[in-house]
Amino acid sequence: MEKGSPLKGLKIAFVGKLGGTSRKDAMRIVREHGAIPFERPNDEIDLVVMGADSLPSLVEQTILPEPIRQRVQASQCELISETELWHRLGMVEHEQN
């Protein structure tokens, strides 16, 4: 599944409460797409996925460690929503307005 995957080689961590699947399943899915999942964000992470059931301001203030917030602000690490992750993997379609 990983050939041509947008996640291939990325180090990914999940924060907050996932809405679409369990954390274990989410980690399995990204692993199948060539990513390297981590239990918690750290200085090696390329992509932090915020759970769909988490409020963005809450996550940024209480769940993300300060060094990770600084890396996101400096564009050294990307912060996306769980929904955006599933879009990138083609598992859900973007909503049309």
Coordinates of N, CA, C and O in Angstrom, one line a residue:
M1 N 0.8 -1.2 0.0 CA 0.0 0.0 0.0 C 0.8 1.3 0.0 O 0.4 2.3 -0.4
E2 N 2.1 1.1 0.4 CA 2.9 2.4 0.6 C 3.4 3.0 -0.7 O 3.8 4.1 -0.7
K3 N 3.5 2.2 -1.8 CA 4.0 2.8 -3.0 C 3.3 4.0 -3.4 O 2.1 4.0 -3.6
G4 N 4.0 5.1 -3.5 CA 3.4 6.4 -3.9 C 2.6 7.0 -2.8 O 1.9 8.0 -3.0
S5 N 2.6 6.5 -1.6 CA 1.9 7.1 -0.5 C 2.4 8.4 -0.1 O 3.6 8.6 0.0
P6 N 1.5 9.4 0.2 CA 1.9 10.7 0.7 C 2.5 10.6 2.1 O 3.1 11.6 2.6
L7 N 2.4 9.5 2.8 CA 3.0 9.4 4.1 C 4.3 8.6 4.2 O 5.0 8.6 5.2
K8 N 4.8 8.1 3.0 CA 5.9 7.2 3.0 C 7.1 7.9 3.6 O 7.5 9.0 3.3
G9 N 7.7 7.3 4.7 CA 8.9 7.8 5.4 C 8.6 8.8 6.4 O 9.6 9.2 7.1
L10 N 7.4 9.3 6.5 CA 7.1 10.3 7.6 C 7.0 9.7 8.9 O 6.5 8.6 9.1
K11 N 7.5 10.5 9.9 CA 7.3 10.1 11.3 C 6.1 10.8 11.9 O 6.0 12.0 11.8
I12 N 5.1 10.0 12.3 CA 3.8 10.6 12.6 C 3.4 10.2 14.1 O 3.6 9.1 14.5
A13 N 2.8 11.2 14.8 CA 2.2 11.0 16.1 C 0.8 11.6 16.1 O 0.5 12.5 15.4
F14 N 0.0 10.9 16.9 CA -1.4 11.3 17.1 C -1.6 12.0 18.4 O -1.0 11.5 19.4
V15 N -2.4 13.0 18.5 CA -2.7 13.7 19.8 C -4.2 13.9 19.9 O -4.9 14.0 18.9
G16 N -4.7 13.9 21.1 CA -6.1 14.1 21.3 C -6.9 12.8 21.0 O -6.4 11.8 20.8
K17 N -8.2 13.0 21.1 CA -9.1 11.8 20.9 C -9.5 11.7 19.5 O -10.1 12.6 18.9
L18 N -9.2 10.5 18.9 CA -9.5 10.2 17.5 C -11.0 10.0 17.4 O -11.6 9.3 18.3
G19 N -11.6 10.4 16.4 CA -13.1 10.3 16.2 C -13.5 9.1 15.3 O -14.5 8.5 15.4
G20 N -12.6 8.8 14.3 CA -12.9 7.8 13.3 C -12.5 6.4 13.5 O -13.0 5.5 12.9
T21 N -11.5 6.2 14.4 CA -10.9 4.9 14.6 C -10.1 4.9 15.9 O -9.9 6.0 16.5
S22 N -9.7 3.8 16.4 CA -8.9 3.7 17.6 C -7.5 4.2 17.2 O -7.0 4.1 16.1
R23 N -6.7 4.6 18.2 CA -5.3 5.0 18.0 C -4.5 3.8 17.5 O -3.7 4.0 16.6
K24 N -4.8 2.6 18.0 CA -4.1 1.4 17.5 C -4.3 1.2 16.0 O -3.4 0.9 15.3
D25 N -5.6 1.3 15.6 CA -5.9 1.1 14.2 C -5.3 2.2 13.3 O -4.8 2.0 12.2
A26 N -5.3 3.5 13.8 CA -4.8 4.6 13.1 C -3.3 4.4 12.9 O -2.7 4.6 11.8
M27 N -2.6 3.9 13.9 CA -1.1 3.6 13.8 C -0.9 2.5 12.8 O 0.1 2.6 12.0
R28 N -1.7 1.5 12.8 CA -1.6 0.4 11.8 C -1.8 0.9 10.4 O -1.0 0.6 9.5
I29 N -2.8 1.8 10.2 CA -3.1 2.3 8.9 C -1.9 3.1 8.4 O -1.5 3.0 7.2
V30 N -1.4 4.0 9.2 CA -0.3 4.9 8.7 C 1.0 4.0 8.4 O 1.7 4.3 7.5
R31 N 1.2 3.0 9.3 CA 2.3 2.1 9.0 C 2.2 1.4 7.7 O 3.1 1.2 6.9
E32 N 0.9 0.9 7.4 CA 0.7 0.3 6.1 C 0.9 1.2 4.9 O 1.2 0.8 3.8
H33 N 0.9 2.5 5.1 CA 1.1 3.5 4.1 C 2.6 4.0 4.1 O 2.9 5.1 3.5
G34 N 3.4 3.3 4.8 CA 4.9 3.6 4.8 C 5.3 4.6 5.8 O 6.5 5.0 5.8
A35 N 4.5 5.1 6.7 CA 4.9 6.0 7.8 C 5.4 5.3 9.0 O 5.2 4.0 9.1
I36 N 6.1 6.0 9.9 CA 6.6 5.5 11.1 C 5.8 6.1 12.2 O 6.0 7.3 12.5
P37 N 4.9 5.4 12.8 CA 4.0 6.0 13.9 C 4.8 6.0 15.2 O 5.5 5.1 15.6
F38 N 4.5 7.0 16.0 CA 5.1 7.2 17.3 C 3.9 7.3 18.3 O 2.9 7.9 18.0
E39 N 4.1 6.9 19.5 CA 3.1 7.0 20.6 C 2.8 8.4 21.0 O 1.7 8.8 21.3
R40 N 3.9 9.2 21.0 CA 3.8 10.6 21.4 C 4.6 11.5 20.5 O 5.7 11.1 20.0
P41 N 4.2 12.8 20.4 CA 5.1 13.7 19.6 C 6.4 13.9 20.3 O 6.6 13.9 21.5
N42 N 7.5 14.0 19.5 CA 8.8 14.3 19.9 C 9.6 15.1 18.9 O 9.0 15.4 17.9
D43 N 10.8 15.3 19.1 CA 11.6 16.1 18.2 C 11.9 15.5 16.8 O 12.3 16.2 15.9
E44 N 11.6 14.2 16.7 CA 11.8 13.5 15.4 C 10.6 13.6 14.5 O 10.7 13.3 13.3
I45 N 9.4 14.0 15.0 CA 8.1 13.9 14.3 C 8.1 14.9 13.1 O 8.5 16.0 13.2
D46 N 7.6 14.4 12.0 CA 7.3 15.2 10.8 C 5.9 15.7 10.7 O 5.6 16.8 10.2
L47 N 5.0 14.9 11.3 CA 3.6 15.2 11.1 C 2.8 14.8 12.4 O 3.0 13.7 12.9
V48 N 2.1 15.8 13.0 CA 1.2 15.5 14.2 C -0.2 15.6 13.7 O -0.6 16.5 13.1
V49 N -0.9 14.5 14.0 CA -2.3 14.4 13.6 C -3.2 14.6 14.9 O -3.1 13.9 15.9
M50 N -4.0 15.7 14.8 CA -4.9 16.0 15.9 C -6.2 15.3 15.7 O -6.9 15.3 14.7
G51 N -6.7 14.6 16.8 CA -7.9 13.8 16.7 C -9.1 14.7 16.4 O -9.2 15.8 16.8
A52 N -10.0 14.1 15.7 CA -11.2 14.8 15.2 C -12.1 15.2 16.4 O -12.9 16.2 16.3
D53 N -12.0 14.5 17.5 CA -12.9 14.9 18.6 C -12.2 15.8 19.6 O -12.6 16.0 20.7
S54 N -11.1 16.5 19.2 CA -10.4 17.4 20.0 C -10.6 18.8 19.4 O -10.6 19.0 18.2
L55 N -10.7 19.8 20.3 CA -10.8 21.2 19.9 C -9.4 21.7 19.6 O -8.5 21.5 20.4
P56 N -9.2 22.3 18.4 CA -7.8 22.8 18.1 C -7.2 23.6 19.1 O -6.0 23.4 19.5
S57 N -7.8 24.6 19.7 CA -7.2 25.4 20.7 C -6.8 24.6 22.0 O -5.8 24.9 22.6
L58 N -7.7 23.7 22.3 CA -7.4 22.8 23.5 C -6.2 22.0 23.2 O -5.3 21.9 24.1
V59 N -6.1 21.4 22.1 CA -5.0 20.5 21.8 C -3.7 21.3 21.8 O -2.7 20.9 22.4
E60 N -3.7 22.4 21.1 CA -2.5 23.2 21.1 C -2.0 23.7 22.4 O -0.8 23.8 22.7
Q61 N -2.9 24.0 23.3 CA -2.6 24.6 24.6 C -2.3 23.5 25.6 O -1.5 23.7 26.5
T62 N -2.9 22.3 25.6 CA -2.8 21.3 26.6 C -2.1 20.0 26.2 O -1.6 19.3 27.0
I63 N -2.3 19.6 25.0 CA -1.8 18.3 24.6 C -0.4 18.4 23.9 O 0.4 17.5 24.1
L64 N -0.2 19.4 23.1 CA 1.1 19.5 22.4 C 2.1 20.0 23.3 O 1.9 21.1 23.9
P65 N 3.2 19.3 23.5 CA 4.3 19.9 24.3 C 4.8 21.2 23.6 O 4.8 21.3 22.4
E66 N 5.3 22.1 24.5 CA 5.8 23.4 24.0 C 6.8 23.2 22.8 O 6.7 23.9 21.8
P67 N 7.8 22.3 22.9 CA 8.8 22.2 21.8 C 8.1 21.8 20.5 O 8.5 22.2 19.4
I68 N 7.1 21.0 20.6 CA 6.4 20.6 19.4 C 5.6 21.8 18.8 O 5.6 22.0 17.6
R69 N 4.9 22.5 19.7 CA 4.2 23.7 19.2 C 5.2 24.7 18.5 O 4.9 25.3 17.4
Q70 N 6.4 24.8 19.1 CA 7.4 25.7 18.5 C 7.8 25.2 17.1 O 8.0 25.9 16.2
R71 N 8.0 23.8 17.0 CA 8.4 23.2 15.7 C 7.3 23.5 14.7 O 7.6 23.7 13.5
V72 N 6.0 23.4 15.1 CA 4.9 23.6 14.1 C 4.9 25.0 13.7 O 4.8 25.3 12.5
Q73 N 5.1 25.9 14.6 CA 5.1 27.4 14.3 C 6.3 27.7 13.3 O 6.2 28.6 12.5
A74 N 7.4 27.0 13.5 CA 8.6 27.2 12.6 C 8.5 26.4 11.4 O 9.5 26.4 10.6
S75 N 7.4 25.7 11.1 CA 7.2 24.9 9.9 C 8.3 23.8 9.8 O 8.6 23.3 8.7
Q76 N 8.7 23.3 11.0 CA 9.6 22.1 11.0 C 8.8 20.8 11.2 O 9.3 19.7 11.0
C77 N 7.5 21.0 11.5 CA 6.6 19.9 11.7 C 5.2 20.3 11.3 O 4.9 21.5 11.6
E78 N 4.5 19.5 10.7 CA 3.1 19.8 10.3 C 2.1 19.3 11.2 O 2.2 18.2 11.7
L79 N 1.1 20.1 11.5 CA 0.0 19.7 12.4 C -1.3 19.7 11.5 O -1.6 20.7 10.9
I80 N -1.9 18.5 11.4 CA -3.1 18.4 10.6 C -4.2 17.7 11.4 O -3.9 17.1 12.4
S81 N -5.5 17.8 11.0 CA -6.6 17.2 11.6 C -6.6 15.7 11.2 O -6.1 15.3 10.2
E82 N -7.3 14.9 12.0 CA -7.5 13.5 11.7 C -8.2 13.4 10.3 O -7.9 12.6 9.5
T83 N -9.2 14.3 10.1 CA -10.0 14.3 8.9 C -9.0 14.5 7.7 O -9.1 13.8 6.6
E84 N -8.1 15.5 7.8 CA -7.2 15.8 6.7 C -6.3 14.5 6.4 O -6.0 14.3 5.3
L85 N -5.9 13.8 7.5 CA -5.1 12.6 7.2 C -5.9 11.6 6.4 O -5.3 11.1 5.4
W86 N -7.2 11.4 6.7 CA -8.0 10.4 5.9 C -8.2 10.9 4.5 O -8.2 10.1 3.6
H87 N -8.3 12.2 4.3 CA -8.4 12.8 3.0 C -7.1 12.5 2.2 O -7.2 12.1 1.0
R88 N -6.0 12.7 2.8 CA -4.7 12.5 2.1 C -4.5 11.1 1.7 O -3.9 10.8 0.7
L89 N -5.1 10.2 2.5 CA -5.0 8.7 2.2 C -6.1 8.3 1.2 O -6.1 7.1 0.9
G90 N -7.0 9.2 0.9 CA -8.1 8.8 0.0 C -9.1 7.9 0.7 O -9.9 7.2 0.0
M91 N -9.2 8.0 2.0 CA -10.1 7.2 2.7 C -11.5 7.9 2.9 O -12.5 7.2 3.2
V92 N -11.5 9.2 2.7 CA -12.8 10.0 2.7 C -12.6 11.0 1.7 O -11.5 11.5 1.4
E93 N -13.7 11.5 1.2 CA -13.7 12.5 0.1 C -13.8 13.9 0.8 O -14.5 14.0 1.8
H94 N -13.2 14.9 0.1 CA -13.4 16.3 0.6 C -14.9 16.7 0.4 O -15.4 16.3 -0.7
E95 N -15.4 17.4 1.3 CA -16.8 17.9 1.2 C -16.8 19.0 0.1 O -15.9 19.9 0.1
Q96 N -17.8 19.0 -0.7 CA -18.0 20.0 -1.7 C -19.0 21.1 -1.2 O -20.0 20.7 -0.6
N97 N -18.7 22.3 -1.3 CA -19.6 23.4 -0.9 C -20.6 23.8 -2.0 O -20.3 23.8 -3.1

